[in-house]
Each structure stands twice: as C-alpha cells, then as structure tokens.
C-alpha cells in the first residue's frame, strides 16, 4: 500500500515565442520568465518546501524551470521524463506514478506543460477533466493523493496559485 | 448580461473551541486566529487585492475575520448575510448572487464557513460537490464566474491557498 503523496505540478516559466526556425522543444525561458521562476523558487524555499524527487519534461523551457528549482535547493536531483512532454500519455504516467510510489517517497514535483498538468490534476481530484483550473506559467498545483492504489477521483486539491499571487 | 466576476471565498480564522455554555455563534477568534488572519489580510493588501463588496456570515468568528479584512483596507463596507451562516441555503445564495451581479460590480468577497464555501466553489466550477477541496481556516478560494446568467459548472478556479502557503 502506497503512502499519502504530496504532488506538486509546476508549469514552466514564460518562454520565447514560437518562431519559424526555432523548434518548439528548444524554446528557452525569457529573461522575464527566468526572473519570475526564480522568485517562485525563492518563495517555495521560504515556505519550507522540499521535494524527494523532481521529474521534468525534456523541453528546454521545462528543464530550465526545473534547474531553477534545483539551484534554489528545493530538490537534489532532476530526472527527465518523456511522459511529461506535451504529447505525454496520461495512463502511462499514472502507471509510472504508481510504481514510483512503491519507493515510499511522499513529496514529488513535476515540471511540465499545459493543458496536461491541469487536466491530470482534475482527473486525480474529480475523476474527469473539465478544463476549469487556471494554471499560469510558473504557477503550481498541490494535490494530496491518498493511500490508495488508484488515486483517480480520490485526491484532494490543497493549493493552486499563480506566480503573482505568491509574492 | 452580468460582467465576469472575481469571487473570493474566505474561511473565518481559528476560533475558540466549542464549550457547553458558549453558543456556537458567539465563538470568537483566538489570539492566534486574529494574528494569522491579520497576516493574511496584509498579504492580500500587498498583492493589490481590493473588493467592491464584502459579505459575511453574522457568526462572531466570521464577522471578526471580515473586520480584519476591512481594517486592512481591502473593502470599505461590510454587509452581513444570513445566507452565509452554516445553515445557509445554496440555491438562495445563488439567486442572491445573480441579483448582486446586476449592479455591474466585479470583485466580491464572502467570509463564511466550511463545508459550505468549498462545496459552493465545487458546484460553481464542476457543477456538483465532491468534497475534494481543502479550505483551511483563514484560507481562500478564488473563482472567475463568466458572463453567464448561470455560472454553475461554468466558473474557473484560479486560486486556492492555505494561510501558511501565503506567507
């Protein structure tokens, strides 16, 4: 039986606009994006947050966001997960999560993309996606997954914030 | 047609324990409850929040919470609403809200009780209550109600925070 899990879903910061000759996965955080993400990371650290693991999409804007969180001391190591890319599959991710939980760790952060993150949160909390959660860039969602093998529709939402409502 | 409305649902702060000779409506905020609520009010003010109207339950712990928000300059006047008492009726409140919106005001704060506030938020966002939102004392929920006559199942959730995640 898995332990209760605090799951933090963090959207990447503000990135470069799409451009004809810039592949989408290569789009980097802008100066403003870095600055805001850095302020979020500082706030999370001041609030005493610490993650046992941080998994991120491999896309540059997500990986850079994860690095900022790591440099702030919120987590020691970063892992890249293809399941967190924009085309990541929800069912596969859930299966991965159930395996991850078998380690007995209780604080997991994911850095990824919209609409995936807010959709997945809704599935965990209400059992189905309705697209009614507003997750801004560098914003975050906090969920508590109960001691169930299947957390779908059984998790609770304890946090949802935009960067501007955090500092 | 009503304007989009930002609706802030605020739970009263920590209050005195229930006691045999203390009627529930008379339970006041404790020193810790006042202090935390005051810190929340300061944070909201720093974040630039301002309400066009603040409606509160008449119970002492709610009214005192509302007064702290008022003294911090978040709103000019407080109104007491019986619909926000613990036995308040959801349908009547919704009817009241629709009338209130006809004034064209766009930022409304309500101070009340659980489980009513989080239940009402779920009805506005997902159309039905699931009891999956965690609203701590002096915590708050932020909803955006669209330009609809009936916001049920049509509103979006942009904020949910406990006091300890705010400062």
Short mmCIF file of C-alpha atoms in Angstrom, two decimals, chain B residues 65-139:
data_model
loop_
_atom_site.label_atom_id
_atom_site.label_comp_id
_atom_site.label_asym_id
_atom_site.label_seq_id
_atom_site.Cartn_x
_atom_site.Cartn_y
_atom_site.Cartn_z
CA UNK B 65 -12.48 37.94 10.18
CA UNK B 66 -14.36 40.34 7.90
CA UNK B 67 -13.49 43.29 10.17
CA UNK B 68 -9.79 42.46 9.95
CA UNK B 69 -10.01 42.48 6.16
CA UNK B 70 -11.86 45.79 6.26
CA UNK B 71 -9.39 47.41 8.63
CA UNK B 72 -6.61 46.41 6.25
CA UNK B 73 -8.31 48.49 3.58
CA UNK B 74 -9.40 45.64 1.32
CA UNK B 75 -13.01 46.85 1.28
CA UNK B 76 -14.86 49.90 2.54
CA UNK B 77 -18.04 48.39 3.93
CA UNK B 78 -19.11 45.02 5.33
CA UNK B 79 -22.54 43.51 4.83
CA UNK B 80 -23.99 40.69 6.90
CA UNK B 81 -25.77 37.91 5.03
CA UNK B 82 -27.80 35.18 6.69
CA UNK B 83 -27.20 33.09 3.58
CA UNK B 84 -23.55 32.76 4.63
CA UNK B 85 -24.36 31.21 8.01
CA UNK B 86 -23.58 27.50 8.39
CA UNK B 87 -27.22 26.66 7.62
CA UNK B 88 -27.27 28.96 4.58
CA UNK B 89 -29.06 27.67 1.53
CA UNK B 90 -27.07 27.25 -1.68
CA UNK B 91 -29.92 27.91 -4.10
CA UNK B 92 -31.00 31.04 -2.26
CA UNK B 93 -27.43 32.27 -2.20
CA UNK B 94 -27.06 31.71 -5.94
CA UNK B 95 -30.24 33.67 -6.55
CA UNK B 96 -28.90 36.45 -4.37
CA UNK B 97 -25.61 36.40 -6.29
CA UNK B 98 -27.34 36.76 -9.64
CA UNK B 99 -29.18 39.82 -8.35
CA UNK B 100 -25.96 41.24 -6.89
CA UNK B 101 -24.22 40.89 -10.24
CA UNK B 102 -26.82 43.10 -11.88
CA UNK B 103 -25.11 46.06 -10.23
CA UNK B 104 -22.17 45.56 -12.58
CA UNK B 105 -19.64 45.11 -9.75
CA UNK B 106 -16.87 42.61 -10.45
CA UNK B 107 -14.98 41.80 -7.23
CA UNK B 108 -16.88 40.14 -4.40
CA UNK B 109 -15.52 38.61 -1.20
CA UNK B 110 -17.51 36.31 1.07
CA UNK B 111 -16.50 35.30 4.59
CA UNK B 112 -18.14 32.14 5.83
CA UNK B 113 -17.88 28.55 6.96
CA UNK B 114 -16.96 25.06 5.89
CA UNK B 115 -18.08 22.85 4.32
CA UNK B 116 -20.32 25.44 2.63
CA UNK B 117 -17.64 27.54 0.94
CA UNK B 118 -15.67 24.72 -0.67
CA UNK B 119 -18.88 22.92 -1.61
CA UNK B 120 -20.26 26.03 -3.31
CA UNK B 121 -16.96 26.50 -5.12
CA UNK B 122 -17.13 22.94 -6.45
CA UNK B 123 -20.70 23.45 -7.64
CA UNK B 124 -19.70 26.63 -9.48
CA UNK B 125 -16.64 25.00 -11.07
CA UNK B 126 -17.67 21.38 -11.69
CA UNK B 127 -21.46 21.51 -11.33
CA UNK B 128 -21.52 19.24 -8.29
CA UNK B 129 -19.88 18.94 -4.87
CA UNK B 130 -17.28 16.25 -4.34
CA UNK B 131 -15.70 17.46 -1.09
CA UNK B 132 -12.22 17.36 -2.62
CA UNK B 133 -11.12 20.96 -1.95
CA UNK B 134 -9.12 21.66 1.21
CA UNK B 135 -10.02 25.10 2.61
CA UNK B 136 -8.14 25.85 5.82
CA UNK B 137 -9.18 28.45 8.40
CA UNK B 138 -8.32 31.93 7.07
CA UNK B 139 -7.62 30.26 3.73
#
